[in-house]
Coordinates of C-alpha atoms in Angstrom, one line a residue:
Chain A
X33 CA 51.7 -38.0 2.1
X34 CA 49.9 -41.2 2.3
X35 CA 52.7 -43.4 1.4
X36 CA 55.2 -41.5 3.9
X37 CA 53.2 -42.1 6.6
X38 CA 53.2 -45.7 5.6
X39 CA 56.7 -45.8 5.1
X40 CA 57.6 -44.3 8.7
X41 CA 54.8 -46.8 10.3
X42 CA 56.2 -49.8 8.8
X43 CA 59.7 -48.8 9.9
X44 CA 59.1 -47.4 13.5
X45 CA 57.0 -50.9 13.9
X46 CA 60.0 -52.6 12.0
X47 CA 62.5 -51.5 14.1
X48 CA 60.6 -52.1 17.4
X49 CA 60.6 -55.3 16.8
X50 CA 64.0 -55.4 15.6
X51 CA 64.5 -54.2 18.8
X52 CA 62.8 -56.6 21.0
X53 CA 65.1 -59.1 22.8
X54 CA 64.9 -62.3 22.3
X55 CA 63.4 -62.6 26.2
X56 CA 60.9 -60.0 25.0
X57 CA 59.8 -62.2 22.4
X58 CA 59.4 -65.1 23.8
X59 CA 57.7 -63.2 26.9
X60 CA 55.8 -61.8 24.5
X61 CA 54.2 -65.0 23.4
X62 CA 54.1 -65.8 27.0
X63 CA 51.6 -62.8 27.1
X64 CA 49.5 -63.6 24.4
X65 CA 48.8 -67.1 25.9
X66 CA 48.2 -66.3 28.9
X67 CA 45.1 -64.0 28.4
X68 CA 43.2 -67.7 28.0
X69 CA 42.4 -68.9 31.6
X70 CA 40.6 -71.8 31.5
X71 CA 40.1 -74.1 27.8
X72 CA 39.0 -77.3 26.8
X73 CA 38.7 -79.1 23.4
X74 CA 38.0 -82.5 21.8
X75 CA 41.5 -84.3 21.1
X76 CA 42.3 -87.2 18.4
X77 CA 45.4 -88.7 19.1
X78 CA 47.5 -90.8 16.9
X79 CA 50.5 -92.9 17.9
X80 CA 53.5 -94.0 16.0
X81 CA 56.2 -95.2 18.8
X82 CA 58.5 -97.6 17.6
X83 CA 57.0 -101.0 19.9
X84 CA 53.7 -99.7 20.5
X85 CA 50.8 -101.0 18.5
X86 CA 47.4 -98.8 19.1
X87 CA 44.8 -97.3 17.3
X88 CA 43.5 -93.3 17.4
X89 CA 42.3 -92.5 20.9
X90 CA 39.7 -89.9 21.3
X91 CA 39.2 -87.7 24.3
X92 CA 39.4 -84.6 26.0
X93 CA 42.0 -82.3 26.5
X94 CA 41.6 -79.6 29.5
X95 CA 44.1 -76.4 30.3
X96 CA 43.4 -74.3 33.5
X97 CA 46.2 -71.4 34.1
X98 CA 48.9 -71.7 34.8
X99 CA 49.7 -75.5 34.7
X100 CA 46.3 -77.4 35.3
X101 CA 46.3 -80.0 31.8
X102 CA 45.0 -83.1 31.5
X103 CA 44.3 -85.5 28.9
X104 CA 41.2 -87.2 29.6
X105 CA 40.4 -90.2 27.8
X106 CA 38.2 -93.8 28.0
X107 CA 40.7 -96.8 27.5
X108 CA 44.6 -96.8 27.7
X109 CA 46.7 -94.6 26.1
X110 CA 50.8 -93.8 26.2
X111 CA 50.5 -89.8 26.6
X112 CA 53.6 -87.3 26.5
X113 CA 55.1 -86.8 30.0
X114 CA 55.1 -82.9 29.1
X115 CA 52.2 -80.7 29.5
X116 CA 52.8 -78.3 26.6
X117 CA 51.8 -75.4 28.0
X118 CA 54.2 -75.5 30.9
X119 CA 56.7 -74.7 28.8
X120 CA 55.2 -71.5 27.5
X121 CA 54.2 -70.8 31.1
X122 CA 57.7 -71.1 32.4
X123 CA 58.2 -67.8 29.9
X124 CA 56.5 -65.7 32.4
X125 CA 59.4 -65.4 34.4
X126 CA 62.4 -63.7 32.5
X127 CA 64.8 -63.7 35.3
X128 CA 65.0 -67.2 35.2
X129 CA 66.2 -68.1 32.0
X130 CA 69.1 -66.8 29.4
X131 CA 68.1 -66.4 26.1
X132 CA 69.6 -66.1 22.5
X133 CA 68.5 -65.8 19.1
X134 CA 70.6 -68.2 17.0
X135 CA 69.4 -67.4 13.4
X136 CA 66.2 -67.9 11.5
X137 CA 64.5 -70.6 9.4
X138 CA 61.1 -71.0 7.1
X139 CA 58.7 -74.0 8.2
X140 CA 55.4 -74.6 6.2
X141 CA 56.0 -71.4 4.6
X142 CA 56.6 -69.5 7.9
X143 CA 59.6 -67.5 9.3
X144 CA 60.6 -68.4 12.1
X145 CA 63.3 -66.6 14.9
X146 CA 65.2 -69.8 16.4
X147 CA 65.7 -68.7 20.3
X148 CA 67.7 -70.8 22.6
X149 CA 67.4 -70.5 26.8
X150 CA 69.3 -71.7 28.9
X151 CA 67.9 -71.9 32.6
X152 CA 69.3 -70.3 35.4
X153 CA 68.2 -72.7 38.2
X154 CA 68.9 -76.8 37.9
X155 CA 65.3 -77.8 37.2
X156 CA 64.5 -80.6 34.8
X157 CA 64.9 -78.6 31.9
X158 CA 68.6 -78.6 30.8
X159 CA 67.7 -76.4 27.1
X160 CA 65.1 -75.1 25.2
X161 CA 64.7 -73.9 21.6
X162 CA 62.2 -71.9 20.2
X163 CA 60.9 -71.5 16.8
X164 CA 58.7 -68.1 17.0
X165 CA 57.0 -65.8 14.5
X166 CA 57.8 -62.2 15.8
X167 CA 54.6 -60.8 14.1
X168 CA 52.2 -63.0 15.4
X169 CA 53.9 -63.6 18.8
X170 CA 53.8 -67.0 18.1
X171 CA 55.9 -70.0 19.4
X172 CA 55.3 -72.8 16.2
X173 CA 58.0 -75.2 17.3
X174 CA 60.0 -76.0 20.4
X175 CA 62.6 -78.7 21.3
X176 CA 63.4 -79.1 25.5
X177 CA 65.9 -81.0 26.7
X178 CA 65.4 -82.5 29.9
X179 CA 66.7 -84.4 32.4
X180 CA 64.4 -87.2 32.7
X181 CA 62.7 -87.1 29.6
X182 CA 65.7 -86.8 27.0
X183 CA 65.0 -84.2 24.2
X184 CA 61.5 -83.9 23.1
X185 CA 60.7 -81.7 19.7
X186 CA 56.8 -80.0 20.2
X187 CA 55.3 -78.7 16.2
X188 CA 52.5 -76.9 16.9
X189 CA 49.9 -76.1 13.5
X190 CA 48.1 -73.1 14.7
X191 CA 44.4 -72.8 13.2
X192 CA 41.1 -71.2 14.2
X193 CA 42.5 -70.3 17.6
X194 CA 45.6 -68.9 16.7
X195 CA 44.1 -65.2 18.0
X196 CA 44.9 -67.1 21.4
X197 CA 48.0 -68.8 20.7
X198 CA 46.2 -72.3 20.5
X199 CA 47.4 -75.0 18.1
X200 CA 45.0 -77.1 16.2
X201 CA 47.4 -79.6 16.1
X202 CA 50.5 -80.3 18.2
X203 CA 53.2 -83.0 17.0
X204 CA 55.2 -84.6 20.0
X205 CA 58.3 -85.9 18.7
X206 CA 60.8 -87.9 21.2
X207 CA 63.5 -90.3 21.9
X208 CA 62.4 -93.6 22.8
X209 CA 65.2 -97.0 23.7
X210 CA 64.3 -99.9 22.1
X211 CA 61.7 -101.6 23.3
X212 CA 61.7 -105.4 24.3
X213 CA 60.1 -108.0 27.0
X214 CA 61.7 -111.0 27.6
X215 CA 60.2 -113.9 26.1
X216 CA 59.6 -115.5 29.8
X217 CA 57.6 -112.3 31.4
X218 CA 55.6 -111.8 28.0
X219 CA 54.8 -115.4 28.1
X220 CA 55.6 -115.4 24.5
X221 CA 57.7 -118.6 24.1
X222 CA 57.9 -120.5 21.0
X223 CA 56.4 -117.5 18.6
X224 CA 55.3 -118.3 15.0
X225 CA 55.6 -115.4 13.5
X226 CA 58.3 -113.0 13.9
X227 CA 58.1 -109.5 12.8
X228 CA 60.8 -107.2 11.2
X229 CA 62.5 -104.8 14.1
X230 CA 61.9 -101.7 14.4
X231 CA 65.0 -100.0 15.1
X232 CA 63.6 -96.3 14.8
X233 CA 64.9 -94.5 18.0
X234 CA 62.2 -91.5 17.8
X235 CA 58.1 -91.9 18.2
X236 CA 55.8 -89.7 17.5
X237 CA 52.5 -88.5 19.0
X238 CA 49.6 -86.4 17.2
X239 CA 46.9 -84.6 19.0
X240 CA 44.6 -82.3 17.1
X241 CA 42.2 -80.6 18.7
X242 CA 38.2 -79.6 17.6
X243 CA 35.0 -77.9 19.3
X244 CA 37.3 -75.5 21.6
X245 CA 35.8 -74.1 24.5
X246 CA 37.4 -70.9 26.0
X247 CA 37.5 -69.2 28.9
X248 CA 34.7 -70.8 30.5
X249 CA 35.5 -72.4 34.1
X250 CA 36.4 -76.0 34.5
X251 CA 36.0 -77.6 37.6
X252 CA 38.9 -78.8 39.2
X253 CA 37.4 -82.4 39.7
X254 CA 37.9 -82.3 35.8
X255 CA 41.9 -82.7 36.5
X256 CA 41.8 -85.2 38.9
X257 CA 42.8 -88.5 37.5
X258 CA 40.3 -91.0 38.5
Chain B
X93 CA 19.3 -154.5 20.0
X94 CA 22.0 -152.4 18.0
X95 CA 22.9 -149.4 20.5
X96 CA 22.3 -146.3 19.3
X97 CA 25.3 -144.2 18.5
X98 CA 24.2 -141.7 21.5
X99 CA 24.1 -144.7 23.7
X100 CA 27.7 -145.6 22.7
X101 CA 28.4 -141.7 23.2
X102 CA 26.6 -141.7 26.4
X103 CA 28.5 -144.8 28.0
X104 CA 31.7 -143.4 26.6
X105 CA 31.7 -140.3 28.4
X106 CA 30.6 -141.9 31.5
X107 CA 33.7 -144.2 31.4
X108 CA 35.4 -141.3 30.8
X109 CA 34.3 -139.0 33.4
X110 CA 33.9 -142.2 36.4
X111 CA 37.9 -142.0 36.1
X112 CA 39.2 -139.4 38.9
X113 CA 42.1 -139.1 36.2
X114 CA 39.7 -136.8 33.9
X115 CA 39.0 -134.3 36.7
X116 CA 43.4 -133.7 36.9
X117 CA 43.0 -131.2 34.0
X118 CA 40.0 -128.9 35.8
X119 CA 41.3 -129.1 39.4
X120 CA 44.6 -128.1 37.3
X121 CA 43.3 -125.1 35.4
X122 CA 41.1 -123.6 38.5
X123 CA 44.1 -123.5 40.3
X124 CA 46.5 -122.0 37.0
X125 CA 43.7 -119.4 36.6
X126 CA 42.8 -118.6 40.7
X127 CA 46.7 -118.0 40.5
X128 CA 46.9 -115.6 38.2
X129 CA 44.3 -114.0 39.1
X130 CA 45.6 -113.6 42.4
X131 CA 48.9 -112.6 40.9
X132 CA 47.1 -110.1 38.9
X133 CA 44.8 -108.6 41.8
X134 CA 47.6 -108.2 44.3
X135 CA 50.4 -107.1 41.5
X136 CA 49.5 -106.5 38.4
X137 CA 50.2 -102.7 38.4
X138 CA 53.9 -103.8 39.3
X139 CA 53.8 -106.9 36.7
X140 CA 52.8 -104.2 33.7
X141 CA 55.3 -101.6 35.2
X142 CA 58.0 -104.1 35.0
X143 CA 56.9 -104.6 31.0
X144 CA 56.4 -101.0 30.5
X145 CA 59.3 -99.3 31.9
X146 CA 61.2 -99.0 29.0
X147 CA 59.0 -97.0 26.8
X148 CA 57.6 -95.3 29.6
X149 CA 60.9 -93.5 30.0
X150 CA 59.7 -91.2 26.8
X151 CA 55.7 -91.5 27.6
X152 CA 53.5 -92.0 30.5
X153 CA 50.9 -94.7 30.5
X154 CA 47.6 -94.0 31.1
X155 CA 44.4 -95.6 31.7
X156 CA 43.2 -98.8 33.5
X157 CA 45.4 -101.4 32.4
X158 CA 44.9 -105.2 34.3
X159 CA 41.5 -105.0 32.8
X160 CA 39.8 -109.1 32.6
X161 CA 40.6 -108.6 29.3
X162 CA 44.4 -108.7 30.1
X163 CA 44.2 -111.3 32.4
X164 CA 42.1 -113.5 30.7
X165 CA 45.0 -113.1 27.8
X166 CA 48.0 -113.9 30.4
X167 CA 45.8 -117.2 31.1
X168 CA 45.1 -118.5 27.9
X169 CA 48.8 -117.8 27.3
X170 CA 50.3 -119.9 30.0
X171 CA 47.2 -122.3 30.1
X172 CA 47.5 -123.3 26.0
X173 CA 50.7 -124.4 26.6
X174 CA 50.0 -127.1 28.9
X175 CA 46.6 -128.0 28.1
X176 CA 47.5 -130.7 25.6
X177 CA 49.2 -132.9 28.6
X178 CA 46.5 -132.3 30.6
X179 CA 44.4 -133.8 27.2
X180 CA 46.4 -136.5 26.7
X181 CA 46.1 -137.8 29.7
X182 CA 42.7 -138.4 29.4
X183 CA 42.2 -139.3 25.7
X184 CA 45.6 -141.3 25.5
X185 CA 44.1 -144.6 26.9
X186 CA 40.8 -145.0 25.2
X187 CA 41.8 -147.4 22.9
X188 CA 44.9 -148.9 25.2
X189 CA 43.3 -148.5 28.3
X190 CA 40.5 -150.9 27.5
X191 CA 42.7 -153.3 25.7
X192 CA 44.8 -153.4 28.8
X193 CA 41.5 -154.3 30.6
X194 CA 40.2 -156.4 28.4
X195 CA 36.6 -155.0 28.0
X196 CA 37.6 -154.1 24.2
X197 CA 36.9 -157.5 23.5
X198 CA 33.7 -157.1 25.1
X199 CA 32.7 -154.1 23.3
X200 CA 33.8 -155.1 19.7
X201 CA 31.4 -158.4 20.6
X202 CA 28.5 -156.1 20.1
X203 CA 26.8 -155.4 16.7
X204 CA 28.6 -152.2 16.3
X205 CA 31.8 -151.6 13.4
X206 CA 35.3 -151.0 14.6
X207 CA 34.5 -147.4 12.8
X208 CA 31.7 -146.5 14.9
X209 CA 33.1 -147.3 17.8
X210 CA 36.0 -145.3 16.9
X211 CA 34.3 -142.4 15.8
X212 CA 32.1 -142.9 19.0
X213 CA 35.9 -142.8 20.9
X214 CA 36.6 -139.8 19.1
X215 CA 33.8 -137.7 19.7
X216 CA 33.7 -138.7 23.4
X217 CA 37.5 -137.2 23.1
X218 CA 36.2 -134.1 21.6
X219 CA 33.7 -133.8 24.6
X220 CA 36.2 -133.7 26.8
X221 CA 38.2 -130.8 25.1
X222 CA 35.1 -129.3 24.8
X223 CA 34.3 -129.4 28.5
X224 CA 37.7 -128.5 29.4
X225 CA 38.0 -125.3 27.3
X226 CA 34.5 -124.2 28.0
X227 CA 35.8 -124.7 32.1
X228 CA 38.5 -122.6 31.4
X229 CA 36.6 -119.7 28.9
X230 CA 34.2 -119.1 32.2
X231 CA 37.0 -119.2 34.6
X232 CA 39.2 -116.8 32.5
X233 CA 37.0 -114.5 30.6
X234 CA 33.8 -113.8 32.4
X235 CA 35.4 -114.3 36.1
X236 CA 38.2 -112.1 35.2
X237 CA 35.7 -109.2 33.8
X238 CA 34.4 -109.9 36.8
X239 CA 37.1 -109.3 39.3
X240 CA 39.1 -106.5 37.2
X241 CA 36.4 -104.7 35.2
X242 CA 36.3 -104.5 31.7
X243 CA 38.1 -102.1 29.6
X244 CA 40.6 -101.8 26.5
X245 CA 43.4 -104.4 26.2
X246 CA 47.3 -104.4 26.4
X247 CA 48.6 -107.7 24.6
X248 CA 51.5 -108.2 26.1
X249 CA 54.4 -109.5 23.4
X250 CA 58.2 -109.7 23.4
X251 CA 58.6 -107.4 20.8
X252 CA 55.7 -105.1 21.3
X253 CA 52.7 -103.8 23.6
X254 CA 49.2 -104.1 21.1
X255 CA 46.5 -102.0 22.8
X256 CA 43.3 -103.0 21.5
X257 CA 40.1 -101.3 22.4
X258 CA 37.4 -103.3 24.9
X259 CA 34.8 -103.6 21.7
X260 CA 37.1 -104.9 19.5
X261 CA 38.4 -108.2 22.1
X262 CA 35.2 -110.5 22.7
X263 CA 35.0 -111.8 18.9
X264 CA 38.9 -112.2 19.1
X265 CA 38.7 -114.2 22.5
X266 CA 36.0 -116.5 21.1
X267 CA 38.1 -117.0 17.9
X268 CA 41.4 -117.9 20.3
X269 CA 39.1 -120.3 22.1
X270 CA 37.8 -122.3 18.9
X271 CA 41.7 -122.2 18.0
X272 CA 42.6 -124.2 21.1
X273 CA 39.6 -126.5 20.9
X274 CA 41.0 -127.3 17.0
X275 CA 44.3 -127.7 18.8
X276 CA 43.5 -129.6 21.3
X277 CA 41.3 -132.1 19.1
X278 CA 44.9 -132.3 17.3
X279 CA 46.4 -133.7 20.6
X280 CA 43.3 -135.7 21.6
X281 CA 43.7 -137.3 18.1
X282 CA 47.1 -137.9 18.0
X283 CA 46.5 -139.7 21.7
X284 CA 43.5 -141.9 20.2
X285 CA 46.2 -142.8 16.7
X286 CA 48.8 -143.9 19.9
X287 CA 46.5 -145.6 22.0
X288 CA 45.0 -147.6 19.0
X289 CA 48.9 -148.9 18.3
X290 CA 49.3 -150.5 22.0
X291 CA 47.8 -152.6 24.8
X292 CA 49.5 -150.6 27.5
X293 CA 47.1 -147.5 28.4
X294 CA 50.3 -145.8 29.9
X295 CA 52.5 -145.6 26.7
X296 CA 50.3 -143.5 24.6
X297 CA 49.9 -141.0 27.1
X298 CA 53.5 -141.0 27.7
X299 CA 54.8 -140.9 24.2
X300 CA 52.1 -138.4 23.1
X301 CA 53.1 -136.2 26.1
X302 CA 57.0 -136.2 24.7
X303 CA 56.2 -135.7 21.7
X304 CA 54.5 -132.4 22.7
X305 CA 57.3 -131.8 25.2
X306 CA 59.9 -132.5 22.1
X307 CA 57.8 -130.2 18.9
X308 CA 57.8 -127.7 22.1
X309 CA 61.4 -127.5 22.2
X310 CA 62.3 -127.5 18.8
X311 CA 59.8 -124.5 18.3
X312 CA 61.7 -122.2 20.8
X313 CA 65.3 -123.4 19.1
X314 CA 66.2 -120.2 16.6
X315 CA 68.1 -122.8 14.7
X316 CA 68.0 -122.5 10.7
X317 CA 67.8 -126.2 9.9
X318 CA 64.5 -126.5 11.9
X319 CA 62.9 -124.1 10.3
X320 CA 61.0 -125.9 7.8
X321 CA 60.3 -128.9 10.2
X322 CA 58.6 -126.4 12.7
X323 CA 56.2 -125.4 9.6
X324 CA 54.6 -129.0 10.0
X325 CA 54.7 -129.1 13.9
X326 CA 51.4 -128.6 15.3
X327 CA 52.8 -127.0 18.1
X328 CA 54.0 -124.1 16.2
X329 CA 50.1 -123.5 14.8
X330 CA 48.9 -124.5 18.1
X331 CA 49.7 -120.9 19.2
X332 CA 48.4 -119.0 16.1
X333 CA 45.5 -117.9 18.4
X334 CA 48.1 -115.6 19.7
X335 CA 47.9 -113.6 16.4
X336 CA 44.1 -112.7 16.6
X337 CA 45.7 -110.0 19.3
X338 CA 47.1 -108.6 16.5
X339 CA 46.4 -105.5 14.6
X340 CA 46.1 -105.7 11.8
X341 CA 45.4 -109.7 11.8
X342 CA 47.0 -111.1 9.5
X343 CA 44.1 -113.6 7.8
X344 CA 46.4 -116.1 5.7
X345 CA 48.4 -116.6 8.3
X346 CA 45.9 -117.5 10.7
X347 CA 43.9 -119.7 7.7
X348 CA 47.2 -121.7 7.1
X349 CA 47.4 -122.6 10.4
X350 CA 44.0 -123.7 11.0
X351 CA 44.5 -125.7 7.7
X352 CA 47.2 -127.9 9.2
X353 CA 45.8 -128.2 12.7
X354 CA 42.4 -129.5 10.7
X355 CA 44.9 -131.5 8.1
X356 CA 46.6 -133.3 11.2
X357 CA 43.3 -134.1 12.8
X358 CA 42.4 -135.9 9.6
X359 CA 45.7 -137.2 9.6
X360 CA 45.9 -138.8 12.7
X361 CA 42.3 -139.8 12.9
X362 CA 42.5 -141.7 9.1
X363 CA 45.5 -143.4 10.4
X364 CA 43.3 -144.2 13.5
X365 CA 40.7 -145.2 11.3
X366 CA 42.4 -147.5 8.6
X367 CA 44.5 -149.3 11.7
X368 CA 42.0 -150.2 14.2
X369 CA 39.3 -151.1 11.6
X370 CA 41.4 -153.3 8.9
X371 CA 43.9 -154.3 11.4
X372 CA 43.6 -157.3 13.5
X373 CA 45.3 -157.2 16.3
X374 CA 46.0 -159.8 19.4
X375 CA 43.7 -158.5 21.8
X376 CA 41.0 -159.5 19.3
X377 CA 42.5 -162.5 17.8
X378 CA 43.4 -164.5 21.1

């Protein structure tokens, strides 16, 4: 009796979500996120841009909903444009997108649904993909292409806050030109040493996150940049 | 009574600074480094934008970037460049200058050697570098932290932005200054080598000054045969301080060049040495 009942459970919730659109799955991760209101966390950040020669920043990173981020740090840093959860954010709103599941593929061990949208209005965003788990109503990867930031891939490695959609680790990769001064503004006339090119026409930037805090209200001084 | 090698010093660097001539190079660099500073205070944001916009097309800059550490950087890098002239003027007649005048005679009259007066000629030299680099460390460095705060660096380079953390710039600043002090000893010494060949204080200013003017040039020229000449050009290792911005620093690198700035210091000073002490030339003789 046992096992029927098993059997009928894992197929009614099989098909469900067999049945779920792809806008219901990605709204459904939508959902999940959005039950956190207010988070903050310690960030490390590593760089590896193609003309850009820094060491690991540390800081602070702080999410209010629905778009209030900010990446708060002590010295300089180059920082992706995006704020990541925007994108998940602008999920909320299924009438303004199209969106279709192209197929599926295994990262890190995990199955992933690939979705595509298409907005309806002419925003920034020109496409998205998602990479989503359906059981965890998860979004583990994501690739938008905008209009003033060129494509930009986001790997998310969810950890210890996963319950709440959060990543311990998100992996900005994008398009960058090639970068160069010349000699006269740089002042860099008559070099000794030259180094090889680096001709790579991607960077990437690492934040992993520690010491979450959840849910507990951050003023919105926090945000301003100072 | 023998004078004392600090009374030689001591009258050497009063001949040296009683000449308005010596006071070209730090009415020169205050007004290189008030420039800049202006430049930087007015529009630096626009200056770095300029330099930035390129990668910032994929990422967004953030932070306080025209920090004095920046500043002081963008100095040293224009100021390095046209120090030596600025040296040469000064240290390019102290031989040839008084032979011109006539008061060599006078001074090689007195029980001193030829090699102590020297010596004493090439120290008052190094005084001058000294005072010059230590007018333009506390015009660059702690006037700049000054006016623009402290805060972590951007090294600005042709072929890539190096961001180095406030902590990590003060040792690298003091090791770019000793750098230009060794370079600019080179200069000073190649000056005194010139000055002790002629009786005309103007030529070894002159020729020293083209010959810094012509290494320059041959340093920028991407040409394949001039390759292994620029290796022995001290102008090429007079910008090796550049390389302390680096990260990582490359150590041999740095070590080499230090080697052949010290090498040609020798260099020119032994030749110095050997000529005005064995040689005997007309202004003595007549």
């Amino acid at each position: 009796m046992k096992k029927i009942i098993f059997v009928l459970a894992v197929l009614i919730f099989g098909l469900d979500a067999l049945a779920q659109t792809p806008k219901q799955v990605l709204y459904n991760c939508y959902y999940k996120f959005s039950k956190l209101n207010d988070f903050k966390a310690d960030a490390a950040i590593h760089f590896d841009v193609p003309g850009l020669n820094m060491k690991q920043a540390n800081g602070k990173i702080l999410y209010r909903k629905p778009n209030k981020f900010r990446i708060k740090l002590m010295g300089i840093a180059f920082l992706p444009k995006q704020n990541p959860f925007e994108s998940i954010n602008g999920l909320a709103d299924t009438n303004t997108y199209v969106a279709v599941s192209i197929g599926n593929e295994k990262i890190n061990q995990v199955s992933l649904e690939i979705i595509n949208i298409i907005p309806l209005n002419q925003g920034d965003l020109i496409t998205g993909k998602f990479w989503v788990n359906r059981a965890e109503n998860l979004i583990y990867q994501y690739e938008l292409t905008t209009r003033s930031s060129g494509t930009v891939m986001i790997n998310q490695k969810m950890g210890e806050q996963k319950i709440h959609a959060l990543p311990d680790e998100i992996k900005f990769t994008f398009d960058v030109s090639k970068f160069k001064i010349p000699k006269g503004i740089a002042m860099d006339i008559n070099s000794a040493k030259k180094k090889s090119l680096d001709n790579r026409k991607t960077g990437t930037i690492i934040m992993n996150f520690a010491k979450f805090v959840l849910n507990k209200k951050i003023k919105d001084i926090e945000f301003t940049e100072e | 009574m023998y004078p004392s090698f600090i009374q030689l010093l001591r009258a050497e660097i009063i001949k040296i600074f009683s000449r308005k001539r010596s006071f070209i190079g730090f009415a020169a660099i205050a007004a290189v480094v008030f420039l800049i500073q202006l430049a930087m205070y007015v529009d630096g944001e626009n200056y770095i934008g300029l330099i930035t916009q390129s990668i910032e097309q994929s990422i967004k800059l953030s932070g306080h970037i025209v920090t004095g550490n920046m500043v002081c950087f963008i100095i040293l890098q224009t100021l390095i460049i046209q120090m030596p002239l600025l040296v040469a003027l000064v240290t390019g007649d102290l031989i040839s200058g008084e032979a011109q005048s006539g008061t060599i005679r006078l001074l090689l009259t007195k029980p001193v050697s030829r090699e102590k007066i020297l010596f004493v000629k090439f120290v008052a030299g190094l005084i001058y570098v000294i005072a010059l680099i230590l007018f333009l460390g506390i015009l660059s460095y702690p006037l700049s932290l000054l006016i623009f705060g402290n805060g972590d660096m951007m090294v600005l380079k042709s072929d890539e932005l190096v961001i180095l953390q406030s902590a990590d710039t003060v040792w690298r600043f003091i090791g770019a200054f000793f750098i230009a002090f060794l370079s600019l000893t080179v200069v000073s010494s190649l000056s005194l080598m010139l000055s002790c060949f002629t009786n005309n204080s103007i030529t070894p200013i002159i020729t020293t000054m083209s010959i810094i003017i012509l290494f320059t040039i041959i340093g920028t020229l991407d040409v394949p045969i001039f390759e292994t000449l620029k290796q022995f050009l001290f102008t090429t290792h007079m910008i090796i301080w550049r390389n302390l911005f680096d990260n990582p620093i490359n150590i041999s690198f740095i070590s080499k060049s230090i080697g052949v700035l010290t090498a040609q210091i020798a260099l020119f000073y032994g030749i110095s040495h050997y000529y005005f002490s064995k040689k005997r030339h007309h202004w003595i003789i007549v």
